Coordinates of C-alpha atoms and ligand atoms in Angstrom, one line a residue:
M431 CA 1.2 18.4 -41.2
V432 CA 0.3 15.7 -38.7
V433 CA 3.6 16.4 -37.0
I434 CA 3.0 20.1 -36.7
L435 CA -0.5 19.5 -35.4
F436 CA 1.0 17.1 -32.9
F437 CA 3.5 19.6 -31.6
L438 CA 0.9 22.3 -31.4
L439 CA -1.1 19.9 -29.2
L440 CA 1.9 19.1 -27.1
F441 CA 2.5 22.9 -26.7
T442 CA -1.0 23.7 -25.7
N443 CA -0.9 20.8 -23.3
F444 CA 2.3 22.2 -21.8
L445 CA 0.7 25.7 -21.4
A446 CA -2.3 24.1 -19.7
T447 CA -0.2 22.4 -17.1
T448 CA 2.3 25.2 -16.5
Q449 CA -0.3 27.9 -16.2
Q450 CA -2.3 26.0 -13.7
G451 CA -3.1 27.7 -10.5
H452 CA -0.7 27.4 -7.6
S453 CA -0.1 28.9 -4.2
S454 CA 3.4 30.0 -3.4
I455 CA 4.9 29.1 -0.1
S456 CA 7.8 31.3 1.0
L457 CA 10.9 30.6 3.1
G458 CA 10.1 30.8 6.8
S459 CA 6.6 29.3 6.5
S460 CA 5.7 26.4 8.8
L461 CA 3.0 23.9 9.5
T462 CA 1.9 22.0 12.6
P463 CA -0.4 19.0 12.8
T464 CA -2.9 20.7 15.1
G465 CA -2.6 24.4 14.1
N466 CA -2.2 25.5 10.4
S467 CA -1.8 22.0 9.1
S468 CA -1.7 22.4 5.4
W469 CA -0.8 24.6 2.4
L470 CA -3.8 24.4 0.0
S471 CA -3.8 24.9 -3.7
P472 CA -5.7 28.1 -4.9
S473 CA -8.9 26.1 -5.7
G474 CA -8.7 24.2 -2.4
L475 CA -8.8 20.9 -4.2
H476 CA -5.4 19.7 -3.1
G477 CA -3.3 20.4 -0.1
F478 CA 0.2 19.6 1.2
G479 CA 0.6 19.1 4.9
F480 CA -0.2 16.9 7.9
Y481 CA -3.0 14.4 7.9
Q482 CA -4.2 12.1 10.5
R483 CA -2.8 8.5 10.4
G484 CA -3.6 6.1 13.1
N485 CA -2.9 7.8 16.5
G486 CA -0.5 10.3 14.9
F487 CA 0.1 12.2 11.6
S488 CA 1.8 11.9 8.3
L489 CA 3.0 14.5 5.8
G490 CA 1.7 14.3 2.3
V491 CA -0.6 15.6 -0.5
F492 CA -4.3 14.9 -0.2
I493 CA -7.5 15.8 -1.9
A494 CA -8.7 18.5 0.5
G495 CA -11.8 19.5 -1.4
I496 CA -13.9 16.4 -0.6
P497 CA -15.4 15.3 2.7
Q498 CA -13.3 12.1 2.9
K499 CA -9.7 13.3 2.7
T500 CA -8.0 11.0 0.2
V501 CA -4.2 10.8 0.4
V502 CA -2.4 10.8 -3.0
W503 CA 1.2 11.1 -1.9
T504 CA 3.0 10.5 1.4
A505 CA 6.5 11.6 2.5
N506 CA 8.6 8.8 3.9
R507 CA 5.6 6.5 3.8
D508 CA 7.3 3.7 5.8
N509 CA 8.2 5.9 8.8
P510 CA 6.0 5.5 11.9
P511 CA 3.3 8.2 12.3
L512 CA 4.5 11.5 13.8
P513 CA 3.4 12.9 17.1
G514 CA 1.2 16.0 17.3
N515 CA 4.0 18.2 18.7
V516 CA 6.2 18.4 15.6
T517 CA 6.6 21.4 13.2
L518 CA 7.4 21.5 9.5
H519 CA 9.6 24.4 8.5
L520 CA 10.5 25.7 5.0
T521 CA 13.7 27.1 6.6
G522 CA 15.5 30.3 5.6
G523 CA 18.5 28.1 4.9
G524 CA 16.5 26.4 2.1
S525 CA 15.4 23.0 3.4
L526 CA 12.1 21.4 4.2
M527 CA 12.7 20.3 7.8
L528 CA 10.7 18.5 10.3
Q529 CA 11.4 19.6 13.9
S530 CA 10.4 17.6 16.9
A531 CA 9.3 19.1 20.2
D532 CA 12.8 18.5 21.6
S533 CA 14.3 20.4 18.6
Q534 CA 15.6 17.3 16.7
E535 CA 15.6 18.0 13.0
A536 CA 15.1 15.7 10.0
S537 CA 14.9 16.6 6.3
I538 CA 11.7 15.7 4.5
V539 CA 13.2 15.7 1.0
T540 CA 16.9 15.8 0.1
T541 CA 17.7 18.4 -2.5
S542 CA 21.2 19.1 -3.8
V543 CA 20.7 22.9 -3.8
P544 CA 18.9 25.1 -1.3
I545 CA 15.1 25.5 -1.8
A546 CA 14.1 29.1 -2.6
K547 CA 10.3 28.6 -2.7
A548 CA 7.6 25.9 -2.8
S549 CA 4.3 25.7 -4.7
M550 CA 1.1 23.7 -4.2
F551 CA -0.6 23.3 -7.6
D552 CA -4.3 22.7 -8.2
S553 CA -3.2 19.6 -10.1
G554 CA -2.0 18.1 -6.8
N555 CA 1.8 18.6 -7.5
F556 CA 3.9 19.9 -4.7
V557 CA 7.0 21.5 -6.2
L558 CA 10.2 22.9 -4.7
Y559 CA 12.3 25.5 -6.7
N560 CA 15.8 26.8 -6.5
S561 CA 16.6 30.5 -6.7
A562 CA 16.6 30.5 -10.5
E563 CA 12.9 29.3 -10.4
G564 CA 14.1 25.9 -11.6
I565 CA 12.2 22.8 -10.3
I566 CA 14.5 20.8 -8.0
W567 CA 12.0 18.4 -6.6
Q568 CA 8.3 17.6 -7.2
S569 CA 5.9 15.1 -5.7
F570 CA 4.7 14.2 -9.2
R571 CA 8.1 12.6 -9.8
N572 CA 8.1 10.7 -6.4
A573 CA 4.8 8.9 -6.7
T574 CA 3.7 6.4 -4.1
D575 CA 0.5 4.6 -5.1
T576 CA -1.4 7.2 -7.1
I577 CA -1.1 9.2 -10.3
L578 CA -3.2 12.3 -11.0
P579 CA -4.0 13.9 -14.4
G580 CA -0.9 15.4 -15.9
Q581 CA 1.4 13.4 -13.7
G582 CA 2.0 10.2 -15.5
L583 CA 4.4 7.4 -14.8
L584 CA 7.6 7.8 -16.8
A585 CA 9.8 5.0 -18.1
R586 CA 11.4 3.1 -15.2
E587 CA 9.2 4.7 -12.6
E588 CA 6.9 2.6 -10.4
L589 CA 4.1 2.7 -8.0
Y590 CA 3.8 0.6 -4.9
S591 CA 0.4 -0.2 -3.3
S592 CA -0.3 0.9 0.3
V593 CA -1.0 -1.5 3.1
S594 CA -4.6 -0.3 3.3
E595 CA -6.7 2.8 2.6
T596 CA -5.8 4.2 6.0
D597 CA -2.2 3.1 6.2
Q598 CA -0.1 4.4 3.3
S599 CA 3.0 2.3 4.2
T600 CA 4.4 0.2 1.3
G601 CA 2.1 -2.7 0.6
N602 CA 2.6 -6.0 -1.3
F603 CA 2.4 -5.0 -5.0
R604 CA 4.0 -2.8 -7.6
L605 CA 3.2 -1.4 -11.0
T606 CA 6.3 -0.7 -13.1
M607 CA 6.5 1.3 -16.3
Q608 CA 9.3 -0.8 -17.8
G609 CA 12.1 0.4 -20.1
D610 CA 10.9 -2.1 -22.7
G611 CA 7.6 -0.3 -23.1
N612 CA 5.5 -2.7 -21.0
L613 CA 3.5 -1.7 -18.0
V614 CA 3.7 -4.6 -15.7
Q615 CA 2.6 -5.6 -12.2
Y616 CA 4.5 -7.8 -9.8
P617 CA 4.5 -8.7 -6.1
K618 CA 6.6 -6.2 -4.2
D619 CA 9.8 -8.2 -3.8
A620 CA 9.7 -10.4 -6.9
P621 CA 12.2 -10.1 -9.7
Y622 CA 11.3 -8.2 -12.9
E623 CA 10.7 -11.5 -14.7
G624 CA 7.7 -12.9 -16.6
P625 CA 6.9 -15.8 -14.3
Y626 CA 6.3 -13.3 -11.4
S627 CA 4.2 -10.8 -13.3
Y628 CA 0.4 -10.9 -13.0
Y629 CA -0.5 -8.0 -15.4
S630 CA 1.1 -6.8 -18.6
S631 CA -0.1 -4.1 -21.0
S632 CA 1.5 -6.4 -23.7
T633 CA 2.6 -3.2 -25.5
P634 CA 3.5 -3.9 -29.2
Q635 CA 7.3 -4.6 -29.3
N636 CA 8.3 -2.9 -32.5
G637 CA 11.8 -2.3 -31.2
D638 CA 11.3 1.4 -31.0
N639 CA 9.2 1.7 -27.9
V640 CA 11.7 3.0 -25.4
N641 CA 10.8 5.6 -22.9
V642 CA 7.1 4.8 -23.0
S643 CA 5.0 6.5 -20.3
L644 CA 1.7 5.9 -18.6
N645 CA -0.5 9.0 -18.8
L646 CA -3.8 10.1 -17.3
D647 CA -5.7 13.0 -18.8
V648 CA -8.4 15.2 -17.1
D649 CA -11.2 13.4 -19.0
G650 CA -10.3 10.0 -17.5
H651 CA -8.2 8.9 -20.5
L652 CA -5.5 6.4 -19.4
Y653 CA -3.0 5.4 -22.0
L654 CA 0.6 4.5 -22.9
R655 CA 2.5 7.0 -25.1
N656 CA 5.9 6.5 -26.7
S657 CA 8.7 9.1 -26.5
T658 CA 7.6 10.8 -29.8
G659 CA 4.1 11.3 -28.4
F660 CA 2.2 8.5 -30.2
I661 CA -0.4 6.7 -28.2
I662 CA 0.5 3.1 -28.4
K663 CA -2.2 1.7 -26.2
D664 CA -5.4 2.9 -24.6
L665 CA -6.3 1.5 -21.2
T666 CA -9.5 3.5 -20.9
P667 CA -11.3 5.4 -23.6
G668 CA -11.6 8.7 -21.8
G669 CA -14.0 11.4 -23.1
N670 CA -15.7 11.4 -19.7
S671 CA -17.2 14.4 -18.1
T672 CA -14.8 17.0 -16.8
E673 CA -17.6 19.1 -15.4
E674 CA -16.8 19.2 -11.7
T675 CA -15.6 15.6 -12.0
F676 CA -12.0 14.6 -11.2
Y677 CA -10.0 11.4 -11.9
L678 CA -7.1 9.6 -10.4
M679 CA -5.5 6.2 -10.9
R680 CA -4.2 4.1 -8.0
I681 CA -2.7 0.7 -7.4
D682 CA -4.9 -0.5 -4.5
S683 CA -3.8 -2.6 -1.6
D684 CA -5.4 -5.7 -3.3
G685 CA -2.9 -5.4 -6.1
I686 CA -5.3 -4.2 -8.8
F687 CA -5.0 -0.7 -10.3
R688 CA -8.1 1.3 -10.8
L689 CA -9.3 4.5 -12.4
Y690 CA -11.5 6.5 -9.9
S691 CA -13.7 9.5 -10.4
F692 CA -15.0 11.9 -7.8
T693 CA -17.0 15.1 -7.5
L694 CA -16.7 17.7 -4.8
N695 CA -20.0 16.8 -3.1
Q696 CA -19.3 13.0 -3.1
S697 CA -17.8 11.4 0.0
N698 CA -16.2 8.4 -1.6
L699 CA -14.3 7.8 -4.8
S700 CA -16.1 5.7 -7.5
A701 CA -14.0 3.0 -9.3
I702 CA -14.9 3.4 -13.0
W703 CA -12.3 1.0 -14.4
A704 CA -10.1 -1.8 -13.1
S705 CA -7.0 -3.5 -14.5
S706 CA -8.6 -6.9 -13.8
A707 CA -12.0 -8.2 -12.8
D708 CA -10.3 -11.3 -11.4
K709 CA -9.7 -10.5 -7.7
C710 CA -7.4 -13.5 -7.3
S711 CA -5.0 -12.4 -10.2
P712 CA -2.5 -10.5 -8.0
K713 CA 0.2 -13.0 -7.1
G714 CA 0.8 -13.3 -3.4
L715 CA -2.6 -11.8 -2.5
C716 CA -2.9 -14.7 0.0
G717 CA 0.0 -15.6 2.3
V718 CA 2.1 -18.7 1.8
N719 CA 0.6 -22.2 2.0
R720 CA -2.8 -20.6 1.1
Y721 CA -4.7 -20.2 -2.1
C722 CA -7.1 -17.6 -3.3
V723 CA -10.7 -18.4 -4.1
Q724 CA -13.1 -15.9 -5.8
N725 CA -16.4 -15.5 -4.1
D726 CA -19.4 -13.2 -4.0
Q727 CA -18.5 -11.6 -0.6
E728 CA -17.8 -7.9 -0.5
I729 CA -14.1 -8.1 -1.1
G730 CA -14.6 -10.7 -3.8
F731 CA -12.2 -13.4 -2.6
G732 CA -11.1 -15.5 0.3
C733 CA -7.9 -17.3 1.3
Q734 CA -7.8 -21.0 2.2
C735 CA -5.1 -23.0 4.0
L736 CA -3.7 -26.1 2.5
P737 CA -5.3 -29.2 4.0
G738 CA -3.6 -30.1 7.3
F739 CA -2.5 -26.5 7.7
A740 CA -3.8 -23.7 10.0
I741 CA -3.6 -20.0 10.1
S742 CA -1.4 -18.8 13.0
G743 CA -2.2 -16.0 15.3
E744 CA -5.6 -14.3 15.9
G745 CA -7.3 -12.0 13.5
S746 CA -4.8 -13.0 10.9
R747 CA -4.8 -10.9 7.8
I748 CA -5.2 -12.3 4.3
S749 CA -1.5 -11.9 3.7
G750 CA -0.8 -14.0 6.8
S751 CA 0.6 -17.5 6.2
C752 CA -0.6 -21.0 7.1
Q753 CA 1.5 -23.4 9.0
K754 CA 1.5 -27.2 9.4
N755 CA -1.1 -28.2 11.9
F756 CA 0.6 -31.6 12.4
S757 CA 3.7 -32.8 14.2
T758 CA 6.7 -33.4 12.0
E759 CA 9.5 -35.9 12.6
S760 CA 12.0 -37.0 10.1
C761 CA 10.3 -39.4 7.8
E762 CA 13.4 -41.5 7.9
S763 CA 12.9 -42.5 11.6
K764 CA 11.5 -46.0 11.4
D765 CA 10.1 -45.9 15.0
G766 CA 8.5 -42.5 14.8
N767 CA 4.8 -42.1 15.4
I768 CA 4.1 -39.9 12.4
M769 CA 2.9 -41.4 9.2
Y770 CA 2.2 -39.4 6.1
T771 CA -0.6 -39.3 3.7
I772 CA -1.4 -37.2 0.6
E773 CA -4.3 -34.7 0.4
R774 CA -5.3 -33.5 -3.0
V775 CA -6.2 -29.9 -3.9
T776 CA -7.7 -29.9 -7.4
N777 CA -7.7 -27.0 -9.8
T778 CA -5.2 -24.9 -8.1
I779 CA -2.0 -23.3 -9.5
W780 CA 1.1 -22.3 -7.6
E781 CA 4.5 -20.8 -8.2
D782 CA 6.7 -23.5 -9.8
S783 CA 9.6 -24.0 -7.4
S784 CA 10.1 -27.7 -8.1
Y785 CA 13.4 -29.3 -7.3
S786 CA 12.6 -32.4 -9.3
I787 CA 10.4 -33.1 -12.4
V788 CA 9.5 -36.7 -13.3
S789 CA 7.3 -37.9 -16.1
L790 CA 4.6 -40.2 -14.6
P791 CA 1.4 -41.7 -15.9
N792 CA -1.0 -40.5 -13.2
N793 CA -1.3 -38.6 -10.0
E794 CA -1.3 -41.8 -7.9
E795 CA 2.2 -42.5 -9.1
C796 CA 3.1 -38.9 -8.3
E797 CA 1.7 -39.2 -4.8
K798 CA 3.8 -42.4 -4.3
A799 CA 6.9 -40.6 -5.6
C800 CA 6.4 -37.8 -3.0
L801 CA 5.7 -40.2 -0.1
E802 CA 8.8 -42.1 -0.9
D803 CA 11.0 -39.0 -1.0
C804 CA 11.7 -37.7 2.4
I805 CA 12.4 -34.1 1.4
C806 CA 9.2 -33.9 -0.8
E807 CA 6.5 -31.8 1.0
A808 CA 4.2 -31.3 -1.9
A809 CA 3.9 -32.1 -5.6
M810 CA 2.1 -30.7 -8.6
F811 CA 0.7 -33.1 -11.2
K812 CA -0.3 -31.9 -14.6
D813 CA 0.0 -33.3 -18.1
G814 CA 2.0 -36.3 -17.1
K815 CA 4.6 -34.3 -15.2
C816 CA 5.1 -34.7 -11.5
K817 CA 6.8 -31.7 -10.0
K818 CA 8.1 -32.3 -6.4
Q819 CA 8.4 -29.2 -4.2
K820 CA 9.3 -28.0 -0.8
L821 CA 7.3 -25.7 1.4
P822 CA 6.3 -22.9 1.4
L823 CA 4.0 -22.9 -1.6
R824 CA 3.4 -19.4 -2.9
F825 CA 1.1 -17.6 -5.3
G826 CA -1.7 -20.2 -4.9
R827 CA -5.1 -19.7 -6.4
K828 CA -8.0 -21.7 -7.6
L829 CA -8.5 -21.8 -11.3
N830 CA -11.4 -23.7 -12.7
D831 CA -10.2 -24.6 -16.1
E832 CA -6.8 -25.9 -14.9
S833 CA -6.1 -29.6 -14.6
N834 CA -3.3 -29.1 -12.1
I835 CA -3.6 -31.1 -8.9
A836 CA -1.6 -30.1 -5.9
L837 CA -0.6 -33.1 -3.7
I838 CA 0.1 -32.1 -0.2
K839 CA 2.0 -34.4 2.2
V840 CA 0.2 -34.3 5.5
G841 CA 1.3 -36.0 8.7
V842 CA -1.2 -38.2 10.6
E843 CA -0.5 -39.7 14.0
D844 CA -1.3 -43.4 14.3
K845 CA -4.0 -44.5 16.8
R846 CA -1.6 -45.8 19.4
S847 CA 0.3 -42.5 19.6
K848 CA -2.9 -40.4 19.8
K849 CA -4.1 -42.5 22.8
E850 CA -0.7 -42.1 24.5
R851 CA -0.8 -38.4 24.1
R852 CA -4.3 -38.1 25.4
E853 CA -3.3 -40.0 28.5
D854 CA -0.3 -37.6 28.8
L855 CA -2.7 -34.8 28.8
V856 CA -4.8 -36.3 31.5
I857 CA -1.7 -36.8 33.8
I858 CA -0.7 -33.1 33.2
Ligands
NAG1816 C1 -2.3 30.3 10.5 O1 -1.8 31.1 9.5 C2 -2.4 32.4 9.3 C3 -1.9 33.0 8.1 O2 -0.6 32.7 7.8 C4 -2.1 33.2 10.6 O3 -2.7 34.4 10.5 C5 -2.6 32.4 11.8 O4 -2.2 33.0 13.0 C6 -2.0 31.0 11.8 N1 -2.7 30.2 12.9 C7 -2.0 29.5 13.8 C8 -2.8 28.7 14.8 O5 -0.8 29.4 13.8
NAG1817 C1 5.8 15.0 21.9 O1 4.7 14.1 21.9 C2 5.0 12.8 22.1 C3 3.8 11.9 21.8 O2 2.6 12.5 22.3 C4 5.5 12.6 23.6 O3 5.9 11.3 23.8 C5 6.7 13.5 23.7 O4 7.1 13.5 25.1 C6 6.4 14.9 23.3 N1 7.7 15.7 23.4 C7 7.8 16.8 24.1 C8 9.2 17.5 24.2 O5 6.8 17.4 24.6
NAG1818 C1 10.9 9.4 -3.1 O1 11.8 10.0 -2.3 C2 12.3 9.2 -1.3 C3 13.1 10.2 -0.3 O2 13.9 11.1 -1.1 C4 13.2 8.2 -1.9 O3 13.7 7.3 -0.9 C5 12.3 7.4 -2.8 O4 13.0 6.4 -3.5 C6 11.6 8.2 -3.8 N1 10.6 7.4 -4.5 C7 10.5 7.5 -5.8 C8 9.4 6.6 -6.4 O5 11.1 8.3 -6.5
NAG1819 C1 6.3 5.9 -31.6 O1 5.2 5.3 -32.3 C2 5.1 5.6 -33.7 C3 3.9 4.9 -34.2 O2 3.9 3.6 -33.9 C4 6.4 5.2 -34.4 O3 6.3 5.6 -35.7 C5 7.6 5.9 -33.7 O4 8.8 5.4 -34.3 C6 7.6 5.6 -32.2 N1 8.7 6.3 -31.6 C7 9.5 5.8 -30.8 C8 10.6 6.6 -30.3 O5 9.5 4.6 -30.5
NAG1820 C1 15.2 7.5 -22.9 O1 15.3 8.2 -21.6 C2 16.6 8.2 -21.2 C3 16.6 8.8 -19.8 O2 15.7 9.8 -19.7 C4 17.5 9.1 -22.1 O3 18.8 9.2 -21.7 C5 17.4 8.5 -23.5 O4 18.1 9.3 -24.4 C6 16.0 8.3 -24.0 N1 16.0 7.6 -25.2 C7 15.2 7.9 -26.3 C8 15.3 7.1 -27.5 O5 14.4 8.8 -26.2
NAG1821 C1 -16.2 7.0 -19.2 O1 -15.5 6.1 -18.4 C2 -15.9 4.8 -18.5 C3 -15.0 3.9 -17.7 O2 -13.7 4.1 -18.1 C4 -16.0 4.3 -20.0 O3 -16.6 3.0 -20.0 C5 -16.8 5.3 -20.8 O4 -16.8 4.9 -22.2 C6 -16.1 6.6 -20.7 N1 -16.6 7.6 -21.6 C7 -17.7 8.2 -21.7 C8 -17.9 9.2 -22.9 O5 -18.6 8.0 -20.9
NAG1822 C1 -23.1 16.3 -7.0 O1 -22.6 17.2 -8.1 C2 -22.9 16.8 -9.4 C3 -22.3 17.8 -10.3 O2 -22.4 19.1 -9.9 C4 -24.4 16.6 -9.6 O3 -24.6 16.1 -10.9 C5 -24.9 15.6 -8.6 O4 -26.3 15.5 -8.7 C6 -24.5 16.0 -7.2 N1 -24.9 14.9 -6.3 C7 -25.3 15.1 -5.1 C8 -25.6 13.8 -4.3 O5 -25.6 16.2 -4.6
NAG1823 C1 -18.0 5.7 1.9 O1 -17.1 4.7 2.4 C2 -17.2 4.5 3.8 C3 -16.1 3.6 4.2 O2 -15.7 2.7 3.2 C4 -18.6 3.8 4.0 O3 -18.8 3.5 5.3 C5 -19.7 4.7 3.4 O4 -20.9 4.1 3.5 C6 -19.4 5.1 2.0 N1 -20.4 6.2 1.6 C7 -21.0 6.2 0.5 C8 -22.0 7.3 0.2 O5 -20.9 5.3 -0.4
NAG1824 C1 -5.4 -28.5 14.2 O1 -5.2 -29.8 14.7 C2 -5.9 -30.1 15.9 C3 -5.5 -31.4 16.5 O2 -5.3 -32.4 15.4 C4 -7.4 -30.0 15.7 O3 -8.1 -30.2 16.8 C5 -7.7 -28.6 15.1 O4 -9.0 -28.5 14.7 C6 -6.8 -28.3 13.9 N1 -7.0 -26.9 13.5 C7 -7.3 -26.5 12.3 C8 -7.5 -25.0 12.1 O5 -7.5 -27.3 11.4

């Protein structure tokens, strides 16, 4: 009985998504950034086409029905912006082709068979069909950083954050719907391994949960469903208003994924749920040799350099790294002018990339061990363990209930050498 009801539900769901309104785009149609720039869905809510990006344009799907155009998918997101004199053709030969002003052509999506028609759905899905009306490509199965109701994230699919709200190039974080049924977040280039993750749905591992998908319904319900259709975890309760209110889920450039709602008369999206309230949780939010500290400022966190280190370059972004602000000489050279001292950074945690772990009674002994070891650049002391490390230090953050002490080897010039250098300066 339950099973029958369930399949009925699935079926009505299926009808709802397939019968949704769509505009058909026939072969021979074209778009230009400054003329007819998009193909809108029948309701006008979503559109596929050119949108302004920096000094140029990108191609993608955006919410066209609200004052602030919000991009939900971008073609070739890591390519530079396009100039205004390009044309997109759905060619008679069956390809979606971008033509530059000097007639160079580049395919926007690669399909194995010719395209016979395209459709822009009210759901936000841009779909390409073959001559038998079969789907050969759809933006819903090529997600960038956003999923829309009905789209979902299937097993082994992933989302990558954007650089910023106005630059949809690949940013620093990913959200992966793993084959083991867990929905997990990692820094962009990190391995798919526990120590690198910073969010996990901790889906029950009952051995059967293969092909689990992340789903978003029109009422703001965000959940994980297994391959036989059982909801195995709710991320949001749903049941929210569907009266002129729309929802989307996005992994933001700060590494946190959020559920947003919007209405047609509202200029900005409103975040109604976030995967974490801890702004410092995304690993690698701050660049190397820096650590994240939560604060009450608008973005909710700041990035500090290690003591003795400084940020390089002007207007450095949070993902910029800090470098040594002291001269380095081999610590083996006896007549060098550089001496080393240890600066303590309490209550911080870092990636464990130690090359040596020694049991020592206190952090003074750990400091000594690092000072006496020429290749030691930093050490972590916690619970009687002294972990010696080399730079760079990654994934740093302040955590108040942690007893970990980071010990940083910092070069100090002795007085004699400082004086000599100052005199040098005067002569120059
Ligand atoms: C835009 O498309 C419409 C309908 O296809 C057409 O009538 C109009 O001339 C086009 N405008 C430009 C600037 O190409
Ligand atoms: C197209 O526009 C770009 C950027 O404005 C310009 O550099 C280029 O010369 C233009 N190409 C042609 C053939 O007009
Ligand atoms: C989306 O399509 C592009 C181009 O075909 C491809 O390189 C990329 O891997 C696809 N991304 C996903 C998430 O499928
Ligand atoms: C889905 O979950 C249900 C309920 O936990 C379970 O009985 C079923 O075996 C699961 N199916 C798969 C394919 O894992
Ligand atoms: C899981 O998905 C893969 C790829 O879609 C499919 O080959 C496999 O049969 C599925 N397994 C189960 C148990 O549903
Ligand atoms: C609406 O959304 C918010 C955030 O996800 C949630 O707290 C609330 O319970 C939802 N449901 C209703 C009926 O408001
Ligand atoms: C926008 O529309 C919603 C739903 O129609 C309405 O409840 C709300 O008051 C409107 N807000 C503004 C600022 O007009
Ligand atoms: C919408 O966002 C923009 C840019 O973030 C901001 O300047 C503006 O004040 C916001 N508007 C509203 C109504 O919140
Ligand atoms: C870097 O070191 C120089 C010289 O010791 C000092 O004047 C400067 O303030 C330091 N910069 C930072 C950002 O700590």
